[in-house]
Amino acid sequence: MKKAIIAALGLAAVFATSCKKDYTASEVEKPLIIGTTVDTLTGDILVNTVVTRTTFLNGIVYVRPGVTLTINAGVTILGKTTPFGTAPDLLNLTNNKGCLVIEKGADLIANGTANSPIIWTSTNSVGGRNVGDWGGVVILGDAPIKTQFGATFNNFEAFNTLTNGRNSYGGSNAADNSGSMTYNRIEFAGGTVTAANAEVNGLTLCGVGSSTVLNHIEVSNSGDDAFEFFGGTVNADHLLSYSNKDDDFDFDEGYRGNLQFIIAYRTDVADNSGSEMIELDGNASAAFFSGSPRTRPFIANATLIGPSSDVPRVNPGGTSQAGRFDGAVYTRRNGRLALLNSLVISQAFPTAFATSPTTNASFFGARPPLDGDSSAAFNNIFHTNSPTPVVLDGNEGNPIVAPSPFT
């Protein structure tokens, strides 16, 4: 990992220099100029394929093991949408929302540039796009994971209803390589594809290994998480999460990797499950496992800015918890976290940093070695505008407790 030497307060400027963005609506939803050379990705990709022009992503598309899908710089991928309330089609997968799945043993090479990024967006027209319009990008790798029951493999949770046997991930190759994504923008993804309450994330990384390259990636307006790491060892830098519905960065199933120069900027949107900017679990389910390897991301130079309003955003079919933002950083279920040189501003919400009883003690005592299995949080700035800086909360299992200030 690069040395964490750049102050968190300068991170936004660093990112802007590396991947310039203007967050006006016109920039987030640029009109597309579609000519006559438009392709479609559908079904199974069985041979090495290069995408060179605007292309539709039609239904659930699998890149099979041993196959490489290459997307050239400047290409726009249009994920298929379906009318609201459309039932999933588990027999003909092309009838579902667009979703790209890189199977274990396959590769995605999607390298844009600062001036010519790769854009993944909705087929709906500008002004008519919304969170969850299409599925997202899912990468399944062979790197180690650990589930609640100690298993070293799993199936992608959003596709548990599929019986095609193509959604498994996890293994023993920490250096597994699933390809490269640089200078990509993923927007209006995070939709429900195969079952209710089983959303795909903007970018889902399942058991992805450390030889995979991930940098300069933005996820905006996702209907679920922006980035979720289900185990694996992949490292990443220059990740931007903007105006996403659920968590910005979600870690579980024994993820062990390094992240640097990451930004989360929350608008007043949240999921009815409760949302955080960093949600960290030992396991994705409500239960937690003991022993190691525990989930432990090493995060340096993060900037996390929470929503300015504490008024819940009511979602269709929501409850009294609809649109609840729970706080900035939340570690639970026996997970671990190293957080350095970062700026965490919860804004209107009282919780800037919180732990559950299974994680609280790991942050206390002598400063641990940074390559170990303990938690560490230092050289950070935590701030909230709330008159009550930390509250107790029984959210999703373990109640939050207030940790002492870190030095």
mmCIF file of C-alpha atoms in Angstrom:
data_model
loop_
_atom_site.group_PDB
_atom_site.id
_atom_site.type_symbol
_atom_site.label_atom_id
_atom_site.label_comp_id
_atom_site.label_asym_id
_atom_site.label_seq_id
_atom_site.Cartn_x
_atom_site.Cartn_y
_atom_site.Cartn_z
ATOM 1 C CA MET A 1 0.000 0.000 0.000
ATOM 2 C CA LYS A 2 1.191 3.567 -0.688
ATOM 3 C CA LYS A 3 2.243 5.552 2.340
ATOM 4 C CA ALA A 4 -0.644 7.427 3.880
ATOM 5 C CA ILE A 5 1.047 10.797 3.740
ATOM 6 C CA ILE A 6 -1.550 13.118 2.216
ATOM 7 C CA ALA A 7 -3.826 14.838 4.712
ATOM 8 C CA ALA A 8 -7.489 13.972 4.469
ATOM 9 C CA LEU A 9 -8.445 17.614 4.061
ATOM 10 C CA GLY A 10 -6.652 17.680 0.712
ATOM 11 C CA LEU A 11 -8.173 14.491 -0.571
ATOM 12 C CA ALA A 12 -11.011 16.056 -2.517
ATOM 13 C CA ALA A 13 -8.580 18.211 -4.436
ATOM 14 C CA VAL A 14 -6.409 15.215 -5.195
ATOM 15 C CA PHE A 15 -9.392 13.294 -6.548
ATOM 16 C CA ALA A 16 -10.611 16.227 -8.583
ATOM 17 C CA THR A 17 -7.219 16.509 -10.223
ATOM 18 C CA SER A 18 -7.176 12.812 -10.997
ATOM 19 C CA CYS A 19 -10.773 12.410 -12.149
ATOM 20 C CA LYS A 20 -12.488 15.727 -12.646
ATOM 21 C CA LYS A 21 -16.195 15.791 -11.836
ATOM 22 C CA ASP A 22 -18.907 18.404 -11.686
ATOM 23 C CA TYR A 23 -21.864 17.233 -9.660
ATOM 24 C CA THR A 24 -24.537 19.208 -11.405
ATOM 25 C CA ALA A 25 -27.416 17.193 -12.782
ATOM 26 C CA SER A 26 -26.285 17.922 -16.314
ATOM 27 C CA GLU A 27 -22.907 16.371 -15.567
ATOM 28 C CA VAL A 28 -24.208 13.302 -13.769
ATOM 29 C CA GLU A 29 -26.687 12.677 -16.581
ATOM 30 C CA LYS A 30 -24.924 13.660 -19.777
ATOM 31 C CA PRO A 31 -27.053 13.252 -22.888
ATOM 32 C CA LEU A 32 -25.864 10.394 -25.067
ATOM 33 C CA ILE A 33 -25.104 10.814 -28.736
ATOM 34 C CA ILE A 34 -26.027 7.453 -30.206
ATOM 35 C CA GLY A 35 -25.142 6.808 -33.804
ATOM 36 C CA THR A 36 -25.832 3.821 -36.002
ATOM 37 C CA THR A 37 -23.021 1.662 -34.593
ATOM 38 C CA VAL A 38 -24.681 0.420 -31.405
ATOM 39 C CA ASP A 39 -24.017 -3.095 -30.135
ATOM 40 C CA THR A 40 -25.745 -5.307 -27.574
ATOM 41 C CA LEU A 41 -24.300 -7.616 -24.936
ATOM 42 C CA THR A 42 -26.711 -10.431 -24.104
ATOM 43 C CA GLY A 43 -26.646 -13.981 -22.753
ATOM 44 C CA ASP A 44 -23.258 -15.671 -22.270
ATOM 45 C CA ILE A 45 -20.015 -14.195 -23.574
ATOM 46 C CA LEU A 46 -18.131 -17.295 -24.697
ATOM 47 C CA VAL A 47 -15.175 -15.820 -26.589
ATOM 48 C CA ASN A 48 -12.823 -12.897 -25.972
ATOM 49 C CA THR A 49 -14.804 -9.773 -26.863
ATOM 50 C CA VAL A 50 -13.875 -6.121 -27.344
ATOM 51 C CA VAL A 51 -16.506 -3.384 -26.983
ATOM 52 C CA THR A 52 -15.576 -0.344 -29.040
ATOM 53 C CA ARG A 53 -18.761 1.745 -29.157
ATOM 54 C CA THR A 54 -22.027 2.509 -27.359
ATOM 55 C CA THR A 55 -23.455 -0.837 -26.276
ATOM 56 C CA PHE A 56 -26.648 -2.079 -24.628
ATOM 57 C CA LEU A 57 -26.435 -4.478 -21.671
ATOM 58 C CA ASN A 58 -29.518 -6.628 -22.148
ATOM 59 C CA GLY A 59 -30.547 -8.698 -19.119
ATOM 60 C CA ILE A 60 -28.096 -10.701 -16.995
ATOM 61 C CA VAL A 61 -24.937 -11.157 -19.045
ATOM 62 C CA TYR A 62 -22.247 -13.624 -17.966
ATOM 63 C CA VAL A 63 -18.601 -13.547 -18.991
ATOM 64 C CA ARG A 64 -17.653 -17.212 -18.790
ATOM 65 C CA PRO A 65 -14.483 -18.618 -17.190
ATOM 66 C CA GLY A 66 -11.386 -18.236 -19.363
ATOM 67 C CA VAL A 67 -12.945 -15.397 -21.364
ATOM 68 C CA THR A 68 -11.918 -11.713 -21.345
ATOM 69 C CA LEU A 69 -14.351 -8.860 -21.969
ATOM 70 C CA THR A 70 -12.531 -5.653 -22.937
ATOM 71 C CA ILE A 71 -14.298 -2.291 -22.960
ATOM 72 C CA ASN A 72 -12.437 0.531 -24.640
ATOM 73 C CA ALA A 73 -11.990 4.003 -23.198
ATOM 74 C CA GLY A 74 -14.862 6.391 -23.899
ATOM 75 C CA VAL A 75 -17.468 3.654 -24.370
ATOM 76 C CA THR A 76 -20.948 4.001 -22.839
ATOM 77 C CA ILE A 77 -22.742 0.873 -21.610
ATOM 78 C CA LEU A 78 -26.538 1.205 -21.339
ATOM 79 C CA GLY A 79 -28.074 -1.141 -18.768
ATOM 80 C CA LYS A 80 -31.540 -2.388 -19.637
ATOM 81 C CA THR A 81 -34.387 -1.167 -17.452
ATOM 82 C CA THR A 82 -37.767 -2.802 -16.882
ATOM 83 C CA PRO A 83 -41.119 -1.176 -16.025
ATOM 84 C CA PHE A 84 -41.779 -0.679 -12.320
ATOM 85 C CA GLY A 85 -43.329 -3.798 -10.796
ATOM 86 C CA THR A 86 -42.121 -6.154 -13.546
ATOM 87 C CA ALA A 87 -41.696 -9.670 -12.143
ATOM 88 C CA PRO A 88 -38.229 -11.230 -12.534
ATOM 89 C CA ASP A 89 -37.878 -13.841 -15.280
ATOM 90 C CA LEU A 90 -35.748 -16.670 -13.911
ATOM 91 C CA LEU A 91 -35.994 -18.702 -17.117
ATOM 92 C CA ASN A 92 -35.094 -16.128 -19.746
ATOM 93 C CA LEU A 93 -32.475 -13.927 -18.094
ATOM 94 C CA THR A 94 -32.443 -11.459 -20.988
ATOM 95 C CA ASN A 95 -35.871 -10.232 -19.834
ATOM 96 C CA ASN A 96 -34.419 -8.836 -16.608
ATOM 97 C CA LYS A 97 -32.608 -5.612 -15.850
ATOM 98 C CA GLY A 98 -29.132 -5.279 -17.304
ATOM 99 C CA CYS A 99 -26.395 -6.737 -15.110
ATOM 100 C CA LEU A 100 -22.859 -7.766 -16.027
ATOM 101 C CA VAL A 101 -21.422 -10.746 -14.135
ATOM 102 C CA ILE A 102 -17.732 -11.591 -14.450
ATOM 103 C CA GLU A 103 -17.559 -15.240 -13.441
ATOM 104 C CA LYS A 104 -14.724 -16.735 -11.431
ATOM 105 C CA GLY A 105 -11.883 -17.300 -13.889
ATOM 106 C CA ALA A 106 -13.072 -14.623 -16.327
ATOM 107 C CA ASP A 107 -11.619 -11.128 -16.788
ATOM 108 C CA LEU A 108 -12.993 -7.632 -17.290
ATOM 109 C CA ILE A 109 -10.614 -5.094 -18.815
ATOM 110 C CA ALA A 110 -12.379 -1.717 -18.635
ATOM 111 C CA ASN A 111 -9.718 0.973 -18.672
ATOM 112 C CA GLY A 112 -10.886 4.475 -19.413
ATOM 113 C CA THR A 113 -8.864 7.638 -19.041
ATOM 114 C CA ALA A 114 -9.366 10.912 -17.167
ATOM 115 C CA ASN A 115 -10.570 12.563 -20.364
ATOM 116 C CA SER A 116 -12.343 9.538 -21.791
ATOM 117 C CA PRO A 117 -13.966 7.516 -18.985
ATOM 118 C CA ILE A 118 -16.119 4.438 -19.444
ATOM 119 C CA ILE A 119 -19.722 5.237 -18.490
ATOM 120 C CA TRP A 120 -22.274 2.681 -17.271
ATOM 121 C CA THR A 121 -25.785 4.130 -17.119
ATOM 122 C CA SER A 122 -29.485 3.521 -17.633
ATOM 123 C CA THR A 123 -31.291 3.127 -20.943
ATOM 124 C CA ASN A 124 -33.818 5.688 -19.717
ATOM 125 C CA SER A 125 -33.449 9.164 -21.156
ATOM 126 C CA VAL A 126 -31.806 12.051 -19.325
ATOM 127 C CA GLY A 127 -34.204 13.412 -16.719
ATOM 128 C CA GLY A 128 -36.026 10.083 -16.516
ATOM 129 C CA ARG A 129 -33.304 8.064 -14.799
ATOM 130 C CA ASN A 130 -33.563 6.957 -11.192
ATOM 131 C CA VAL A 131 -31.756 4.896 -8.594
ATOM 132 C CA GLY A 132 -31.911 1.185 -9.356
ATOM 133 C CA ASP A 133 -32.831 1.534 -13.022
ATOM 134 C CA TRP A 134 -30.526 -1.360 -13.921
ATOM 135 C CA GLY A 135 -28.466 -3.956 -12.061
ATOM 136 C CA GLY A 136 -24.766 -3.163 -11.938
ATOM 137 C CA VAL A 137 -21.350 -4.767 -12.352
ATOM 138 C CA VAL A 138 -20.589 -7.949 -10.387
ATOM 139 C CA ILE A 139 -17.106 -9.482 -10.263
ATOM 140 C CA LEU A 140 -16.733 -13.011 -8.843
ATOM 141 C CA GLY A 141 -13.208 -14.026 -7.834
ATOM 142 C CA ASP A 142 -11.175 -16.881 -6.353
ATOM 143 C CA ALA A 143 -9.649 -15.059 -3.366
ATOM 144 C CA PRO A 144 -10.300 -16.140 0.238
ATOM 145 C CA ILE A 145 -13.571 -15.382 1.988
ATOM 146 C CA LYS A 146 -15.140 -16.563 5.218
ATOM 147 C CA THR A 147 -18.866 -16.941 5.785
ATOM 148 C CA GLN A 148 -20.806 -17.230 9.009
ATOM 149 C CA PHE A 149 -20.368 -21.003 8.958
ATOM 150 C CA GLY A 150 -16.689 -20.891 8.033
ATOM 151 C CA ALA A 151 -17.198 -21.739 4.364
ATOM 152 C CA THR A 152 -14.558 -20.545 1.905
ATOM 153 C CA PHE A 153 -17.013 -20.103 -0.973
ATOM 154 C CA ASN A 154 -20.465 -18.619 -1.363
ATOM 155 C CA ASN A 155 -23.083 -17.569 -3.927
ATOM 156 C CA PHE A 156 -23.779 -13.928 -4.688
ATOM 157 C CA GLU A 157 -26.674 -13.105 -2.374
ATOM 158 C CA ALA A 158 -28.686 -11.074 -4.890
ATOM 159 C CA PHE A 159 -28.843 -14.094 -7.228
ATOM 160 C CA ASN A 160 -29.731 -16.812 -4.742
ATOM 161 C CA THR A 161 -32.913 -17.510 -6.672
ATOM 162 C CA LEU A 162 -30.926 -18.509 -9.781
ATOM 163 C CA THR A 163 -30.026 -22.170 -10.185
ATOM 164 C CA ASN A 164 -27.623 -21.874 -13.104
ATOM 165 C CA GLY A 165 -24.546 -22.464 -10.920
ATOM 166 C CA ARG A 166 -22.708 -19.400 -12.237
ATOM 167 C CA ASN A 167 -22.790 -17.102 -9.227
ATOM 168 C CA SER A 168 -20.247 -18.654 -6.852
ATOM 169 C CA TYR A 169 -17.109 -16.991 -5.565
ATOM 170 C CA GLY A 170 -14.289 -17.487 -3.096
ATOM 171 C CA GLY A 171 -11.273 -19.787 -3.005
ATOM 172 C CA SER A 172 -7.648 -19.931 -1.918
ATOM 173 C CA ASN A 173 -5.858 -17.649 -4.385
ATOM 174 C CA ALA A 174 -5.287 -14.327 -2.611
ATOM 175 C CA ALA A 175 -3.495 -12.999 -5.703
ATOM 176 C CA ASP A 176 -6.353 -13.902 -8.044
ATOM 177 C CA ASN A 177 -6.717 -11.569 -11.040
ATOM 178 C CA SER A 178 -10.152 -10.630 -12.389
ATOM 179 C CA GLY A 179 -8.881 -7.857 -14.670
ATOM 180 C CA SER A 180 -8.733 -4.080 -14.434
ATOM 181 C CA MET A 181 -11.180 -1.164 -14.040
ATOM 182 C CA THR A 182 -9.828 2.375 -14.222
ATOM 183 C CA TYR A 183 -11.680 5.644 -14.843
ATOM 184 C CA ASN A 184 -15.195 4.192 -14.834
ATOM 185 C CA ARG A 185 -18.464 5.920 -13.918
ATOM 186 C CA ILE A 186 -21.365 3.706 -12.821
ATOM 187 C CA GLU A 187 -24.686 5.510 -12.361
ATOM 188 C CA PHE A 188 -28.355 4.647 -11.661
ATOM 189 C CA ALA A 189 -27.514 0.981 -11.007
ATOM 190 C CA GLY A 190 -28.209 -0.984 -7.809
ATOM 191 C CA GLY A 191 -31.540 -2.371 -8.925
ATOM 192 C CA THR A 192 -33.537 -5.428 -7.897
ATOM 193 C CA VAL A 193 -32.902 -7.985 -10.633
ATOM 194 C CA THR A 194 -34.044 -11.499 -9.645
ATOM 195 C CA ALA A 195 -35.973 -11.153 -6.375
ATOM 196 C CA ALA A 196 -37.565 -8.544 -4.132
ATOM 197 C CA ASN A 197 -35.239 -6.981 -1.559
ATOM 198 C CA ALA A 198 -32.207 -8.500 -3.287
ATOM 199 C CA GLU A 199 -30.613 -5.509 -4.968
ATOM 200 C CA VAL A 200 -27.376 -5.591 -6.899
ATOM 201 C CA ASN A 201 -24.827 -2.933 -5.903
ATOM 202 C CA GLY A 202 -23.269 -0.401 -8.238
ATOM 203 C CA LEU A 203 -19.999 -2.362 -8.134
ATOM 204 C CA THR A 204 -20.041 -5.705 -6.329
ATOM 205 C CA LEU A 205 -16.696 -7.372 -5.573
ATOM 206 C CA CYS A 206 -17.056 -10.987 -4.421
ATOM 207 C CA GLY A 207 -13.844 -12.773 -3.440
ATOM 208 C CA VAL A 208 -11.816 -10.572 -5.787
ATOM 209 C CA GLY A 209 -8.032 -11.004 -5.520
ATOM 210 C CA SER A 210 -5.150 -8.594 -5.069
ATOM 211 C CA SER A 211 -3.876 -8.807 -8.659
ATOM 212 C CA THR A 212 -7.081 -7.124 -9.847
ATOM 213 C CA VAL A 213 -6.661 -3.398 -10.556
ATOM 214 C CA LEU A 214 -9.344 -0.960 -9.337
ATOM 215 C CA ASN A 215 -8.896 2.798 -9.333
ATOM 216 C CA HIS A 216 -10.646 6.024 -10.310
ATOM 217 C CA ILE A 217 -14.172 4.601 -10.138
ATOM 218 C CA GLU A 218 -17.296 6.594 -9.343
ATOM 219 C CA VAL A 219 -20.655 5.097 -8.356
ATOM 220 C CA SER A 220 -23.573 7.528 -8.199
ATOM 221 C CA ASN A 221 -27.328 7.177 -7.659
ATOM 222 C CA SER A 222 -27.200 3.458 -6.866
ATOM 223 C CA GLY A 223 -30.372 1.873 -5.520
ATOM 224 C CA ASP A 224 -28.297 -0.107 -3.027
ATOM 225 C CA ASP A 225 -24.639 0.132 -1.969
ATOM 226 C CA ALA A 226 -22.104 1.929 -4.100
ATOM 227 C CA PHE A 227 -19.233 -0.519 -3.462
ATOM 228 C CA GLU A 228 -19.577 -3.811 -1.585
ATOM 229 C CA PHE A 229 -16.674 -6.142 -0.814
ATOM 230 C CA PHE A 230 -17.681 -9.732 -0.014
ATOM 231 C CA GLY A 231 -14.363 -11.064 1.278
ATOM 232 C CA GLY A 232 -11.370 -11.088 -1.027
ATOM 233 C CA THR A 233 -8.091 -9.203 -0.981
ATOM 234 C CA VAL A 234 -8.414 -6.629 -3.754
ATOM 235 C CA ASN A 235 -6.885 -3.183 -3.188
ATOM 236 C CA ALA A 236 -8.379 0.011 -4.596
ATOM 237 C CA ASP A 237 -7.792 3.736 -4.677
ATOM 238 C CA HIS A 238 -9.592 6.865 -5.837
ATOM 239 C CA LEU A 239 -13.133 5.587 -5.331
ATOM 240 C CA LEU A 240 -16.013 8.062 -5.247
ATOM 241 C CA SER A 241 -19.521 7.373 -3.937
ATOM 242 C CA TYR A 242 -22.078 10.095 -4.605
ATOM 243 C CA SER A 243 -25.803 10.258 -3.758
ATOM 244 C CA ASN A 244 -26.311 6.518 -3.314
ATOM 245 C CA LYS A 245 -29.305 5.055 -1.508
ATOM 246 C CA ASP A 246 -27.753 2.544 0.891
ATOM 247 C CA ASP A 247 -24.163 2.183 2.124
ATOM 248 C CA ASP A 248 -21.266 3.851 0.359
ATOM 249 C CA PHE A 249 -18.591 1.272 1.258
ATOM 250 C CA ASP A 250 -19.731 -2.086 2.656
ATOM 251 C CA PHE A 251 -17.306 -4.801 3.840
ATOM 252 C CA ASP A 252 -17.977 -8.339 5.062
ATOM 253 C CA GLU A 253 -17.060 -12.043 4.741
ATOM 254 C CA GLY A 254 -13.447 -11.547 5.794
ATOM 255 C CA TYR A 255 -12.405 -8.828 3.343
ATOM 256 C CA ARG A 256 -8.695 -7.991 3.788
ATOM 257 C CA GLY A 257 -7.519 -5.224 1.495
ATOM 258 C CA ASN A 258 -6.201 -1.666 1.340
ATOM 259 C CA LEU A 259 -8.194 1.368 0.235
ATOM 260 C CA GLN A 260 -6.823 4.873 -0.158
ATOM 261 C CA PHE A 261 -8.247 8.172 -1.401
ATOM 262 C CA ILE A 262 -11.917 7.253 -1.124
ATOM 263 C CA ILE A 263 -14.779 9.753 -0.936
ATOM 264 C CA ALA A 264 -18.405 9.382 0.100
ATOM 265 C CA TYR A 265 -20.773 12.316 -0.310
ATOM 266 C CA ARG A 266 -24.279 11.728 0.958
ATOM 267 C CA THR A 267 -27.337 13.561 -0.244
ATOM 268 C CA ASP A 268 -30.535 13.164 1.770
ATOM 269 C CA VAL A 269 -31.213 9.687 0.402
ATOM 270 C CA ALA A 270 -31.123 6.505 2.456
ATOM 271 C CA ASP A 271 -32.437 2.949 2.434
ATOM 272 C CA ASN A 272 -35.183 1.649 4.701
ATOM 273 C CA SER A 273 -32.666 -0.862 6.136
ATOM 274 C CA GLY A 274 -30.590 1.987 7.548
ATOM 275 C CA SER A 275 -27.519 3.326 5.754
ATOM 276 C CA GLU A 276 -23.932 4.220 6.638
ATOM 277 C CA MET A 277 -20.972 5.584 4.731
ATOM 278 C CA ILE A 278 -18.836 2.686 5.953
ATOM 279 C CA GLU A 279 -20.681 -0.438 7.057
ATOM 280 C CA LEU A 280 -18.370 -3.195 8.238
ATOM 281 C CA ASP A 281 -19.385 -6.683 9.346
ATOM 282 C CA GLY A 282 -17.615 -9.882 10.164
ATOM 283 C CA ASN A 283 -20.346 -11.511 8.120
ATOM 284 C CA ALA A 284 -23.123 -10.291 5.864
ATOM 285 C CA SER A 285 -25.882 -12.007 7.863
ATOM 286 C CA ALA A 286 -27.224 -10.860 11.218
ATOM 287 C CA ALA A 287 -25.032 -13.400 13.023
ATOM 288 C CA PHE A 288 -21.285 -12.968 13.481
ATOM 289 C CA PHE A 289 -18.507 -15.536 13.415
ATOM 290 C CA SER A 290 -15.555 -15.883 15.745
ATOM 291 C CA GLY A 291 -11.919 -16.390 14.829
ATOM 292 C CA SER A 292 -10.025 -15.179 11.804
ATOM 293 C CA PRO A 293 -9.624 -14.095 9.124
ATOM 294 C CA ARG A 294 -11.896 -11.293 10.184
ATOM 295 C CA THR A 295 -13.101 -8.552 7.914
ATOM 296 C CA ARG A 296 -10.422 -5.847 8.206
ATOM 297 C CA PRO A 297 -10.044 -3.170 5.543
ATOM 298 C CA PHE A 298 -7.104 -0.792 5.874
ATOM 299 C CA ILE A 299 -8.451 2.632 4.879
ATOM 300 C CA ALA A 300 -6.324 5.768 4.618
ATOM 301 C CA ASN A 301 -7.088 9.267 3.379
ATOM 302 C CA ALA A 302 -10.867 8.932 3.280
ATOM 303 C CA THR A 303 -13.287 11.850 3.138
ATOM 304 C CA LEU A 304 -16.824 10.994 4.283
ATOM 305 C CA ILE A 305 -19.513 13.700 4.250
ATOM 306 C CA GLY A 306 -22.958 12.838 5.609
ATOM 307 C CA PRO A 307 -26.388 14.259 4.685
ATOM 308 C CA SER A 308 -27.341 17.779 5.738
ATOM 309 C CA SER A 309 -30.893 16.851 6.741
ATOM 310 C CA ASP A 310 -32.033 14.421 9.425
ATOM 311 C CA VAL A 311 -35.547 14.125 7.981
ATOM 312 C CA PRO A 312 -36.102 10.501 6.814
ATOM 313 C CA ARG A 313 -36.581 9.984 3.101
ATOM 314 C CA VAL A 314 -39.786 7.970 2.677
ATOM 315 C CA ASN A 315 -39.367 5.134 0.190
ATOM 316 C CA PRO A 316 -42.137 3.165 -1.568
ATOM 317 C CA GLY A 317 -43.342 0.457 0.782
ATOM 318 C CA GLY A 318 -41.248 1.899 3.592
ATOM 319 C CA THR A 319 -41.853 1.756 7.317
ATOM 320 C CA SER A 320 -41.088 4.085 10.199
ATOM 321 C CA GLN A 321 -37.446 3.327 9.395
ATOM 322 C CA ALA A 322 -37.793 4.357 5.771
ATOM 323 C CA GLY A 323 -34.831 6.315 4.524
ATOM 324 C CA ARG A 324 -32.909 6.116 7.805
ATOM 325 C CA PHE A 325 -29.284 7.199 7.785
ATOM 326 C CA ASP A 326 -27.588 5.647 10.830
ATOM 327 C CA GLY A 327 -24.251 7.408 10.800
ATOM 328 C CA ALA A 328 -20.882 7.644 9.170
ATOM 329 C CA VAL A 329 -18.717 4.684 10.248
ATOM 330 C CA TYR A 330 -20.178 1.581 11.856
ATOM 331 C CA THR A 331 -18.190 -1.577 12.705
ATOM 332 C CA ARG A 332 -19.995 -4.633 14.018
ATOM 333 C CA ARG A 333 -20.318 -8.445 14.112
ATOM 334 C CA ASN A 334 -16.732 -9.116 15.124
ATOM 335 C CA GLY A 335 -15.217 -7.145 12.260
ATOM 336 C CA ARG A 336 -12.060 -5.028 12.439
ATOM 337 C CA LEU A 337 -11.042 -1.732 10.871
ATOM 338 C CA ALA A 338 -7.891 0.321 10.394
ATOM 339 C CA LEU A 339 -8.815 3.951 9.629
ATOM 340 C CA LEU A 340 -6.057 6.548 9.240
ATOM 341 C CA ASN A 341 -5.649 10.175 8.138
ATOM 342 C CA SER A 342 -9.325 10.578 7.344
ATOM 343 C CA LEU A 343 -12.042 13.206 7.628
ATOM 344 C CA VAL A 344 -15.469 12.010 8.822
ATOM 345 C CA ILE A 345 -18.261 14.585 8.969
ATOM 346 C CA SER A 346 -21.625 13.127 9.902
ATOM 347 C CA GLN A 347 -23.318 16.537 9.518
ATOM 348 C CA ALA A 348 -26.945 16.404 10.726
ATOM 349 C CA PHE A 349 -26.659 12.936 12.253
ATOM 350 C CA PRO A 350 -25.205 12.285 15.695
ATOM 351 C CA THR A 351 -23.052 9.246 15.001
ATOM 352 C CA ALA A 352 -19.729 9.910 13.315
ATOM 353 C CA PHE A 353 -18.088 6.700 14.530
ATOM 354 C CA ALA A 354 -19.724 3.755 16.259
ATOM 355 C CA THR A 355 -18.977 0.182 17.209
ATOM 356 C CA SER A 356 -21.002 -2.774 18.415
ATOM 357 C CA PRO A 357 -20.089 -4.829 21.527
ATOM 358 C CA THR A 358 -18.290 -7.410 19.358
ATOM 359 C CA THR A 359 -15.966 -4.764 17.927
ATOM 360 C CA ASN A 360 -15.723 -2.047 20.559
ATOM 361 C CA ALA A 361 -12.886 -3.521 22.608
ATOM 362 C CA SER A 362 -10.693 -4.031 19.545
ATOM 363 C CA PHE A 363 -10.141 -0.248 19.300
ATOM 364 C CA PHE A 364 -8.696 0.169 22.794
ATOM 365 C CA GLY A 365 -5.292 -0.403 24.314
ATOM 366 C CA ALA A 366 -1.866 0.119 22.801
ATOM 367 C CA ARG A 367 -1.652 1.052 19.159
ATOM 368 C CA PRO A 368 -1.530 -2.292 17.292
ATOM 369 C CA PRO A 369 0.679 -3.164 14.333
ATOM 370 C CA LEU A 370 -1.056 -2.020 11.174
ATOM 371 C CA ASP A 371 -0.611 -5.379 9.463
ATOM 372 C CA GLY A 372 -2.236 -7.280 12.314
ATOM 373 C CA ASP A 373 -5.751 -8.418 13.138
ATOM 374 C CA SER A 374 -6.659 -5.604 15.515
ATOM 375 C CA SER A 375 -8.530 -2.375 14.929
ATOM 376 C CA ALA A 376 -6.875 1.014 14.746
ATOM 377 C CA ALA A 377 -8.215 4.533 14.290
ATOM 378 C CA PHE A 378 -5.844 7.498 14.515
ATOM 379 C CA ASN A 379 -4.926 10.772 12.825
ATOM 380 C CA ASN A 380 -8.602 11.231 11.933
ATOM 381 C CA ILE A 381 -11.058 14.097 12.331
ATOM 382 C CA PHE A 382 -14.575 13.136 13.456
ATOM 383 C CA HIS A 383 -17.291 15.788 13.454
ATOM 384 C CA THR A 384 -21.051 16.078 13.708
ATOM 385 C CA ASN A 385 -23.362 19.090 13.761
ATOM 386 C CA SER A 386 -25.772 17.270 16.046
ATOM 387 C CA PRO A 387 -26.139 18.592 19.632
ATOM 388 C CA THR A 388 -25.964 14.948 20.822
ATOM 389 C CA PRO A 389 -22.725 13.587 19.312
ATOM 390 C CA VAL A 390 -23.417 9.843 19.799
ATOM 391 C CA VAL A 391 -26.636 7.953 20.472
ATOM 392 C CA LEU A 392 -27.401 4.379 21.403
ATOM 393 C CA ASP A 393 -29.070 2.498 18.590
ATOM 394 C CA GLY A 394 -30.378 -1.053 18.346
ATOM 395 C CA ASN A 395 -29.964 -1.111 14.576
ATOM 396 C CA GLU A 396 -29.598 -4.522 12.915
ATOM 397 C CA GLY A 397 -28.554 -6.713 15.815
ATOM 398 C CA ASN A 398 -25.927 -5.291 18.115
ATOM 399 C CA PRO A 399 -26.551 -1.937 19.808
ATOM 400 C CA ILE A 400 -24.109 0.847 19.087
ATOM 401 C CA VAL A 401 -21.865 1.960 21.952
ATOM 402 C CA ALA A 402 -19.895 5.158 22.086
ATOM 403 C CA PRO A 403 -16.122 4.595 21.834
ATOM 404 C CA SER A 404 -13.682 6.915 23.566
ATOM 405 C CA PRO A 405 -11.928 9.586 21.456
ATOM 406 C CA PHE A 406 -9.020 8.274 19.433
ATOM 407 C CA THR A 407 -5.529 9.756 19.399
#
